[in-house]
Short mmCIF file of C-alpha atoms and ligand atoms in Angstrom, two decimals:
data_model
loop_
_atom_site.label_atom_id
_atom_site.label_comp_id
_atom_site.label_asym_id
_atom_site.label_seq_id
_atom_site.Cartn_x
_atom_site.Cartn_y
_atom_site.Cartn_z
CA MET A 1 -3.20 20.60 5.00
CA VAL A 2 -4.85 17.40 3.65
CA ARG A 3 -2.46 15.58 5.95
CA GLU A 4 -3.91 17.44 9.01
CA HIS A 5 -7.32 16.89 7.86
CA ALA A 6 -6.44 13.33 6.84
CA ALA A 7 -5.00 12.70 10.38
CA SER A 8 -8.31 13.94 12.27
CA LEU A 9 -10.31 11.99 10.25
CA ARG A 10 -8.74 8.81 10.81
CA PHE A 11 -10.45 7.88 14.23
CA ALA A 12 -13.32 10.37 13.86
CA TYR A 13 -14.90 9.87 10.60
CA PRO A 14 -17.88 7.47 10.93
CA ARG A 15 -17.92 4.18 9.23
CA LYS A 16 -19.68 0.97 8.24
CA THR A 17 -17.71 -2.23 8.38
CA GLU A 18 -18.81 -5.50 6.76
CA ILE A 19 -17.68 -8.92 7.11
CA LEU A 20 -16.01 -10.53 4.29
CA GLY A 21 -14.37 -14.12 3.41
CA LEU A 22 -10.44 -13.69 3.65
CA PRO A 23 -9.47 -14.19 0.28
CA HIS A 24 -12.10 -11.13 -1.16
CA ALA A 25 -10.26 -8.60 1.67
CA LEU A 26 -7.28 -7.53 -0.35
CA GLY A 27 -7.28 -4.34 -0.62
CA ARG A 28 -9.46 -3.58 2.04
CA VAL A 29 -8.80 -1.64 5.14
CA LEU A 30 -9.43 -3.97 8.44
CA GLY A 31 -12.07 -2.66 10.70
CA ARG A 32 -11.50 -4.82 13.28
CA PRO A 33 -7.98 -6.16 14.46
CA VAL A 34 -6.95 -9.86 13.74
CA LEU A 35 -5.52 -11.55 16.76
CA ALA A 36 -3.44 -14.66 17.48
CA ASP A 37 -5.63 -17.64 17.92
CA ARG A 38 -2.71 -19.49 19.25
CA ASP A 39 0.90 -19.29 19.81
CA GLN A 40 2.96 -18.73 16.72
CA PRO A 41 4.82 -20.86 16.01
CA PRO A 42 2.93 -23.55 18.32
CA PHE A 43 5.60 -25.75 18.83
CA ASP A 44 9.46 -25.27 19.34
CA ARG A 45 10.05 -25.53 15.52
CA SER A 46 12.93 -26.41 13.28
CA THR A 47 14.09 -24.00 10.81
CA ARG A 48 16.43 -26.59 9.29
CA ASP A 49 16.69 -30.17 7.82
CA GLY A 50 18.92 -31.73 10.40
CA TYR A 51 19.37 -33.39 13.92
CA ALA A 52 17.72 -32.12 17.23
CA CYS A 53 20.25 -32.46 19.88
CA TYR A 54 22.14 -30.81 22.65
CA ALA A 55 24.83 -27.91 21.43
CA ALA A 56 27.05 -28.77 24.15
CA ASP A 57 27.28 -32.20 22.85
CA LEU A 58 28.45 -31.12 19.86
CA ARG A 59 30.95 -28.68 21.32
CA GLY A 60 32.32 -31.63 22.74
CA GLY A 61 32.94 -33.30 19.68
CA GLU A 62 31.99 -36.82 20.33
CA PRO A 63 30.10 -38.83 18.18
CA LEU A 64 25.88 -38.50 18.89
CA THR A 65 23.76 -41.71 18.58
CA VAL A 66 20.92 -41.02 16.20
CA THR A 67 17.36 -42.10 17.67
CA GLY A 68 14.74 -41.73 15.24
CA GLN A 69 13.34 -39.07 13.25
CA ILE A 70 10.78 -36.19 13.38
CA ARG A 71 8.68 -35.06 10.34
CA ALA A 72 6.56 -31.62 10.12
CA GLY A 73 3.45 -33.18 10.70
CA ASP A 74 4.08 -35.87 12.98
CA PRO A 75 2.13 -35.60 16.24
CA ILE A 76 3.96 -34.34 19.31
CA GLU A 77 4.38 -37.38 21.57
CA GLN A 78 2.49 -37.42 24.68
CA PRO A 79 3.58 -37.45 27.59
CA ARG A 80 6.98 -35.76 26.16
CA VAL A 81 10.25 -37.67 26.82
CA LYS A 82 13.27 -35.74 27.25
CA LEU A 83 16.26 -36.28 24.61
CA ALA A 84 18.84 -38.09 25.97
CA PRO A 85 22.09 -36.73 26.27
CA GLY A 86 24.58 -37.68 23.84
CA HIS A 87 21.52 -38.53 21.73
CA ALA A 88 20.27 -36.85 18.34
CA VAL A 89 17.26 -37.21 16.57
CA GLU A 90 17.12 -36.45 12.94
CA ILE A 91 14.36 -33.48 11.78
CA MET A 92 12.78 -32.16 9.19
CA THR A 93 11.97 -28.19 8.44
CA GLY A 94 8.86 -27.02 10.36
CA ALA A 95 8.79 -30.22 12.58
CA PRO A 96 8.77 -30.03 16.34
CA VAL A 97 11.74 -30.29 18.29
CA PRO A 98 12.25 -33.08 21.07
CA ALA A 99 11.95 -32.17 24.39
CA GLY A 100 15.04 -31.12 26.13
CA ALA A 101 17.10 -30.64 22.67
CA ASP A 102 18.19 -26.89 22.51
CA HIS A 103 19.98 -26.95 19.14
CA VAL A 104 19.24 -28.37 15.19
CA VAL A 105 22.68 -28.99 13.46
CA MET A 106 22.06 -28.73 9.49
CA PHE A 107 22.78 -32.22 7.33
CA GLU A 108 25.78 -30.16 5.70
CA HIS A 109 27.38 -29.75 9.32
CA VAL A 110 27.67 -33.30 10.30
CA GLU A 111 28.75 -36.57 9.09
CA ARG A 112 26.78 -39.65 9.50
CA ASP A 113 28.07 -43.22 10.07
CA GLU A 114 25.59 -45.41 9.14
CA GLU A 115 27.20 -48.84 10.77
CA THR A 116 27.06 -46.92 14.34
CA ASP A 117 23.96 -44.92 13.55
CA SER A 118 26.04 -41.67 14.81
CA ILE A 119 26.64 -38.45 13.77
CA ARG A 120 30.03 -36.11 14.17
CA PRO A 121 30.40 -32.52 13.70
CA ILE A 122 32.64 -31.89 10.72
CA ARG A 123 35.83 -30.38 11.29
CA ARG A 124 36.55 -27.35 9.33
CA ASN A 125 40.32 -26.00 9.06
CA GLY A 126 40.97 -28.22 12.07
CA GLU A 127 38.20 -26.27 13.99
CA SER A 128 34.65 -27.53 15.22
CA HIS A 129 31.56 -25.94 13.97
CA ALA A 130 30.32 -23.55 17.26
CA PRO A 131 26.80 -24.55 18.12
CA ALA A 132 24.99 -21.96 20.24
CA SER A 133 22.00 -23.18 22.49
CA GLY A 134 18.75 -22.59 20.52
CA GLY A 135 20.41 -22.39 17.25
CA ASN A 136 17.81 -22.99 14.41
CA ILE A 137 15.03 -23.12 16.61
CA VAL A 138 12.07 -21.03 17.27
CA PRO A 139 10.82 -21.43 20.49
CA ALA A 140 7.10 -21.49 20.85
CA GLY A 141 5.12 -18.30 20.95
CA ALA A 142 8.34 -16.49 19.85
CA GLU A 143 6.52 -14.79 16.64
CA ALA A 144 3.48 -14.33 18.96
CA ARG A 145 1.31 -15.28 21.99
CA LYS A 146 -2.14 -16.29 21.71
CA GLY A 147 -4.06 -12.99 22.11
CA ASP A 148 -1.86 -10.85 20.53
CA ILE A 149 -2.60 -7.94 17.82
CA ILE A 150 -1.22 -9.25 14.55
CA LEU A 151 -3.01 -6.84 12.30
CA HIS A 152 -4.42 -3.72 13.58
CA ALA A 153 -7.75 -2.00 12.67
CA GLY A 154 -6.57 0.47 10.01
CA THR A 155 -4.12 -2.09 7.94
CA ARG A 156 -4.81 -1.90 4.07
CA LEU A 157 -4.72 -5.74 3.55
CA VAL A 158 -1.74 -6.58 1.11
CA PRO A 159 -0.99 -10.34 0.21
CA ALA A 160 1.80 -10.79 3.34
CA HIS A 161 -1.47 -9.55 5.71
CA ILE A 162 -3.81 -12.01 3.97
CA ALA A 163 -0.82 -14.83 4.87
CA ALA A 164 -0.78 -13.33 8.64
CA ALA A 165 -4.55 -13.48 8.63
CA ALA A 166 -4.77 -17.18 7.18
CA ALA A 167 -2.01 -17.95 9.64
CA CYS A 168 -4.69 -16.88 12.68
CA GLY A 169 -7.17 -18.92 11.09
CA ALA A 170 -8.83 -15.52 10.24
CA SER A 171 -11.56 -16.91 7.30
CA MET A 172 -13.62 -13.93 8.25
CA VAL A 173 -12.56 -10.39 8.49
CA HIS A 174 -13.99 -6.96 9.38
CA VAL A 175 -13.28 -4.36 6.82
CA TYR A 176 -14.48 -0.96 6.31
CA ALA A 177 -17.26 -0.09 3.98
CA PRO A 178 -15.05 1.60 1.00
CA PRO A 179 -15.93 5.44 1.12
CA ARG A 180 -18.33 6.67 -1.73
CA VAL A 181 -16.98 9.50 -4.10
CA SER A 182 -18.94 11.33 -6.30
CA ILE A 183 -17.38 12.39 -9.47
CA LEU A 184 -18.33 15.20 -11.78
CA ALA A 185 -16.73 16.58 -14.83
CA SER A 186 -17.33 20.07 -16.18
CA GLY A 187 -16.57 21.46 -19.57
CA ASP A 188 -18.99 22.97 -22.34
CA GLU A 189 -16.41 21.11 -24.63
CA LEU A 190 -17.00 17.39 -23.34
CA VAL A 191 -18.70 14.69 -24.26
CA ASP A 192 -18.88 11.15 -23.17
CA LEU A 193 -17.35 8.03 -24.35
CA ASP A 194 -21.36 6.86 -25.89
CA SER A 195 -21.10 10.06 -28.33
CA VAL A 196 -19.08 10.56 -31.41
CA PRO A 197 -16.87 13.99 -30.72
CA LEU A 198 -17.58 16.77 -33.39
CA PRO A 199 -14.42 18.17 -33.96
CA HIS A 200 -14.81 21.01 -31.33
CA GLN A 201 -15.42 18.46 -28.73
CA ILE A 202 -13.19 16.78 -26.40
CA ARG A 203 -13.59 13.44 -24.62
CA ASN A 204 -14.55 13.09 -21.29
CA SER A 205 -11.24 11.13 -19.79
CA ASN A 206 -11.42 12.72 -16.28
CA SER A 207 -14.31 10.93 -14.90
CA TYR A 208 -12.56 7.57 -15.85
CA SER A 209 -9.34 8.46 -14.77
CA LEU A 210 -10.78 9.76 -11.23
CA ALA A 211 -12.96 6.65 -11.16
CA ALA A 212 -10.03 4.20 -11.74
CA GLN A 213 -7.66 6.06 -9.30
CA VAL A 214 -10.63 6.09 -6.61
CA THR A 215 -11.02 2.18 -7.29
CA ALA A 216 -7.34 2.03 -6.93
CA GLY A 217 -7.25 3.78 -3.93
CA GLY A 218 -9.94 1.39 -2.21
CA GLY A 219 -13.13 3.93 -2.85
CA GLN A 220 -16.17 3.16 -4.65
CA PRO A 221 -16.63 6.04 -7.24
CA ALA A 222 -19.72 6.98 -8.88
CA ARG A 223 -19.47 8.98 -12.09
CA LEU A 224 -22.39 11.50 -12.69
CA PRO A 225 -23.44 13.07 -15.88
CA LEU A 226 -21.58 15.68 -17.31
CA VAL A 227 -21.84 19.59 -15.93
CA ARG A 228 -22.05 22.54 -18.63
CA ASP A 229 -20.29 25.74 -17.96
CA ASP A 230 -22.75 27.32 -16.11
CA PRO A 231 -23.11 28.21 -12.42
CA GLY A 232 -26.66 27.17 -11.96
CA HIS A 233 -26.38 23.75 -13.43
CA LEU A 234 -22.78 23.40 -11.61
CA GLN A 235 -24.68 24.16 -8.27
CA SER A 236 -27.38 21.68 -8.91
CA ALA A 237 -25.13 19.29 -9.71
CA ILE A 238 -22.92 19.69 -6.73
CA ARG A 239 -26.03 19.77 -4.75
CA MET A 240 -26.91 16.20 -5.94
CA ALA A 241 -23.93 14.54 -5.65
CA MET A 242 -23.18 15.73 -2.10
CA ASP A 243 -24.65 12.28 -0.71
CA SER A 244 -21.82 10.48 -0.90
CA ASP A 245 -18.33 10.99 1.63
CA LEU A 246 -15.97 13.01 -1.21
CA LEU A 247 -16.73 15.00 -4.36
CA LEU A 248 -14.24 15.50 -6.68
CA ILE A 249 -14.81 18.08 -9.48
CA SER A 250 -12.69 18.27 -12.54
CA GLY A 251 -12.59 21.16 -14.68
CA GLY A 252 -13.42 24.81 -13.86
CA VAL A 253 -11.02 25.72 -11.76
CA SER A 254 -8.65 28.38 -13.48
CA MET A 255 -9.10 31.73 -14.07
CA GLY A 256 -10.58 31.33 -17.21
CA LYS A 257 -14.25 33.29 -17.98
CA TYR A 258 -15.92 30.31 -18.15
CA ASP A 259 -14.19 28.80 -14.78
CA PHE A 260 -17.09 28.65 -12.58
CA ALA A 261 -16.22 25.99 -9.80
CA ALA A 262 -15.12 28.34 -7.32
CA GLU A 263 -18.18 30.69 -7.41
CA SER A 264 -20.39 27.86 -7.10
CA LEU A 265 -18.77 26.21 -4.58
CA LEU A 266 -18.95 29.27 -2.23
CA ALA A 267 -22.78 29.94 -3.42
CA LEU A 268 -23.33 27.04 -1.76
CA GLY A 269 -21.55 27.73 1.64
CA ALA A 270 -18.09 25.91 0.73
CA GLU A 271 -15.16 26.60 3.30
CA PHE A 272 -11.88 26.60 1.39
CA PHE A 273 -8.84 25.14 2.84
CA PHE A 274 -6.54 26.16 0.27
CA THR A 275 -7.04 27.53 -3.34
CA GLY A 276 -4.10 26.91 -5.19
CA ALA A 277 -0.61 25.16 -4.71
CA LEU A 278 2.75 25.79 -5.88
CA ILE A 279 3.01 22.83 -8.32
CA GLN A 280 2.95 22.30 -11.66
CA PRO A 281 0.65 20.93 -13.28
CA GLY A 282 -2.29 21.09 -11.29
CA LYS A 283 -1.51 24.89 -9.60
CA PRO A 284 -5.20 25.85 -9.44
CA VAL A 285 -6.51 22.96 -7.40
CA ILE A 286 -8.95 23.74 -4.64
CA PHE A 287 -9.69 21.82 -1.29
CA GLY A 288 -12.54 22.45 0.89
CA ARG A 289 -15.81 21.34 2.82
CA LEU A 290 -19.18 22.06 2.01
CA PRO A 291 -22.17 22.10 4.59
CA HIS A 292 -24.48 19.33 3.92
CA ALA A 293 -27.95 17.76 6.24
CA SER A 294 -25.67 14.69 7.30
CA GLY A 295 -22.51 16.56 8.20
CA MET A 296 -19.64 18.75 6.55
CA LYS A 297 -18.62 16.98 3.00
CA TYR A 298 -15.11 17.44 1.92
CA PHE A 299 -14.31 18.03 -1.76
CA PHE A 300 -11.69 18.96 -4.48
CA ALA A 301 -12.00 20.82 -7.35
CA LEU A 302 -9.38 19.60 -9.86
CA PRO A 303 -7.68 21.51 -12.85
CA GLY A 304 -9.30 19.61 -15.83
CA ASN A 305 -6.15 19.09 -17.74
CA PRO A 306 -6.17 15.52 -17.79
CA VAL A 307 -2.44 15.21 -16.47
CA SER A 308 -3.15 18.00 -13.57
CA THR A 309 -5.92 16.04 -12.61
CA MET A 310 -3.90 13.01 -11.97
CA VAL A 311 -1.15 14.62 -10.31
CA THR A 312 -3.48 16.65 -7.93
CA PHE A 313 -5.37 13.14 -7.29
CA ALA A 314 -2.04 11.47 -6.15
CA LEU A 315 -1.02 14.19 -4.18
CA PHE A 316 -4.00 15.51 -2.45
CA VAL A 317 -7.02 13.14 -3.13
CA HIS A 318 -5.27 10.07 -2.30
CA PRO A 319 -4.32 10.61 1.24
CA LEU A 320 -7.73 11.97 2.06
CA LEU A 321 -9.28 9.09 0.56
CA CYS A 322 -7.20 6.65 2.13
CA ALA A 323 -8.40 8.49 5.79
CA LEU A 324 -11.85 8.50 4.70
CA ALA A 325 -11.10 4.70 4.10
CA GLY A 326 -9.96 4.24 7.41
CA ASP A 327 -6.59 3.40 6.39
CA ASP A 328 -3.50 4.01 8.51
CA ASN A 329 -1.34 5.05 6.01
CA THR A 330 -2.45 8.31 4.06
CA VAL A 331 0.92 9.85 2.85
CA PRO A 332 1.53 10.31 -0.62
CA ARG A 333 3.72 7.43 -2.14
CA PHE A 334 7.19 9.01 -2.54
CA ALA A 335 10.39 7.05 -3.49
CA LEU A 336 13.81 7.88 -4.69
CA ALA A 337 15.22 6.77 -8.03
CA LYS A 338 18.62 7.60 -9.91
CA LEU A 339 17.50 9.97 -12.80
CA GLY A 340 17.68 8.52 -16.30
CA ALA A 341 18.23 11.89 -18.39
CA ASP A 342 19.35 15.42 -18.05
CA VAL A 343 15.84 17.55 -17.11
CA SER A 344 15.66 21.06 -17.55
CA VAL A 345 12.18 23.02 -16.45
CA GLN A 346 11.22 26.48 -15.63
CA ALA A 347 12.20 27.30 -11.58
CA GLY A 348 9.56 28.49 -9.25
CA LEU A 349 7.05 25.65 -8.72
CA THR A 350 7.34 21.98 -7.76
CA ARG A 351 7.07 20.13 -11.07
CA PHE A 352 5.76 16.73 -11.53
CA LEU A 353 6.85 15.12 -14.89
CA PRO A 354 5.54 12.05 -15.89
CA ALA A 355 8.25 9.53 -16.26
CA ILE A 356 9.00 5.77 -16.59
CA LEU A 357 10.53 4.03 -13.44
CA ALA A 358 12.62 0.78 -14.58
CA GLY A 359 15.95 -0.61 -14.18
CA GLY A 360 15.17 -3.48 -11.67
CA THR A 361 17.13 -3.55 -8.27
CA GLU A 362 18.86 0.23 -9.24
CA PRO A 363 15.60 2.27 -10.13
CA GLU A 364 15.91 4.70 -12.56
CA ALA A 365 13.32 7.43 -13.41
CA THR A 366 13.45 8.85 -17.11
CA PRO A 367 10.85 11.50 -18.10
CA VAL A 368 8.48 10.82 -21.15
CA GLU A 369 8.67 13.26 -24.07
CA TRP A 370 5.33 14.96 -23.60
CA GLN A 371 3.14 18.16 -24.68
CA GLY A 372 2.04 19.55 -21.36
CA SER A 373 -0.41 18.63 -19.06
CA GLY A 374 -3.07 17.71 -21.43
CA ASP A 375 -0.96 15.38 -23.58
CA LEU A 376 -2.98 11.65 -22.16
CA ALA A 377 -0.99 9.79 -25.38
CA ASN A 378 2.56 10.08 -23.79
CA THR A 379 1.63 9.91 -20.43
CA ALA A 380 0.11 6.72 -20.91
CA ALA A 381 3.29 5.43 -21.22
CA ALA A 382 4.73 6.46 -17.82
CA ASN A 383 4.07 4.84 -14.41
CA CYS A 384 5.29 7.49 -12.03
CA PHE A 385 6.14 11.26 -11.89
CA LEU A 386 9.39 12.95 -11.53
CA VAL A 387 9.72 15.48 -8.99
CA VAL A 388 11.68 18.74 -9.32
CA PRO A 389 12.19 20.95 -6.30
CA PRO A 390 11.12 24.63 -7.10
CA ASP A 391 14.84 25.81 -6.38
CA ARG A 392 15.84 23.66 -9.48
CA ASP A 393 15.60 24.34 -13.18
CA SER A 394 18.06 21.63 -14.15
CA LEU A 395 18.82 17.98 -13.00
CA ALA A 396 21.45 16.01 -14.07
CA ALA A 397 21.07 12.53 -15.47
CA GLY A 398 22.71 10.10 -12.36
CA GLU A 399 21.50 12.24 -9.63
CA ILE A 400 19.16 10.59 -6.77
CA ALA A 401 15.39 12.38 -7.65
CA THR A 402 12.26 12.14 -5.73
CA ILE A 403 9.28 10.09 -7.77
CA LEU A 404 5.84 10.11 -7.10
CA LEU A 405 4.45 6.75 -7.50
CA LYS A 406 1.04 6.53 -9.54
P1 AMP B 1 -10.17 24.01 -17.44
O1 AMP B 1 -9.74 23.29 -16.11
O2 AMP B 1 -11.94 23.41 -17.69
O3 AMP B 1 -9.79 25.25 -17.73
O4 AMP B 1 -9.73 22.76 -18.50
C1 AMP B 1 -8.50 22.88 -18.79
C2 AMP B 1 -7.93 21.88 -20.34
O5 AMP B 1 -8.69 20.29 -20.01
C3 AMP B 1 -9.08 21.92 -21.42
O6 AMP B 1 -8.33 21.95 -22.69
C4 AMP B 1 -10.44 20.99 -21.33
O7 AMP B 1 -10.83 20.80 -22.42
C5 AMP B 1 -9.24 19.62 -20.75
N1 AMP B 1 -10.58 18.89 -19.59
C6 AMP B 1 -10.97 19.45 -18.67
N2 AMP B 1 -11.76 18.74 -18.38
C7 AMP B 1 -11.78 17.28 -19.22
C8 AMP B 1 -12.38 16.12 -18.82
N3 AMP B 1 -13.35 15.51 -17.96
N4 AMP B 1 -11.56 15.29 -19.69
C9 AMP B 1 -10.75 15.72 -20.78
N5 AMP B 1 -10.15 16.89 -20.62
C10 AMP B 1 -10.76 17.83 -19.95
MG1 MG B 2 -13.29 24.05 -18.77
#
């Protein structure tokens, strides 16, 4: 359901673009493609330190006369003179291959006779090295042609994209403005960080975790003042929060007598796409849309238990946030890992257990000991959630299991 809305938003949602210096664009989503400003590589490039020559000459086994040296950064001689057959030019990685040469033989594969200034392929087990035409050379334009799209609009820039853009000379890039996300936390027991909680009060951590998840997901969060468990107050707070691209409400979505999120949203004309998901934690999550003068506004009402809030964000909010941001890639980030311990749960719902992913090249996920979805202290150590399918009440250590990355 979220995926369908995310897919429809990808092209339909109106977004502003801004121009940023490339070093400041990490994590942002491209609003315009980056094009190759010239062929890549711009010349036939040697990928090895060695000798540029004719592959056929090497196969002949006769010594080749060394006629000079080309370093990376040496200008390409004009007019270009073809390498004479039977000759070789010493060449360094990244240097332009001389005209005619169709092979670069590595230093390690020849022996050089300083007296005659010639090279000869080294024979191994009586066999000579069989050089192929084109070996160790990337022809001009083989990676990209001038004008090719190197990075599409909708690419969220990671370091490799920054490198690709830099190679195109894109010192400034057009990126989408980040979607603005309003965050409303509701609950009579909540106090904010500037007050000392009385014994019966709970610190509002969800506004902060949500704001952090929004920022990490490429959005611009606005933490709004706490809302009491009162339908009138909640409605007016929602109305005030609707000038953003997305509204997140935490708390008040369960079946409790003082849970007013659903009725307040309905009173404001909300359309619900789903109420509840077959997951634990996070079951009571609501996804929908509210009418607003500037168009329909998406919202999520998330359960208030801090871990439920984080799981439902990762599963449902993150994909929609990515779509609003113009990001091509809107699927939640799942991966596979070996299970580091036996796990047993009650079957029936898809479970998300805070877990620690470790183990280098053989990733292993081990659930943390915790007290359930209110337990922030122990969840803080986790860097992923282990996913237990609804039809399983146990998983064994060593099994390959799915994890949801935070
Ligand atoms: P609720 O979803 O309103 O029924 O709240 C479920 C549990 O989450 C209760 O224990 C609340 O105290 C707690 N909770 C709700 N909102 C927050 C919040 N913003 N920060 C931390 N804990 C919360
Ligand atoms: Mg509550």
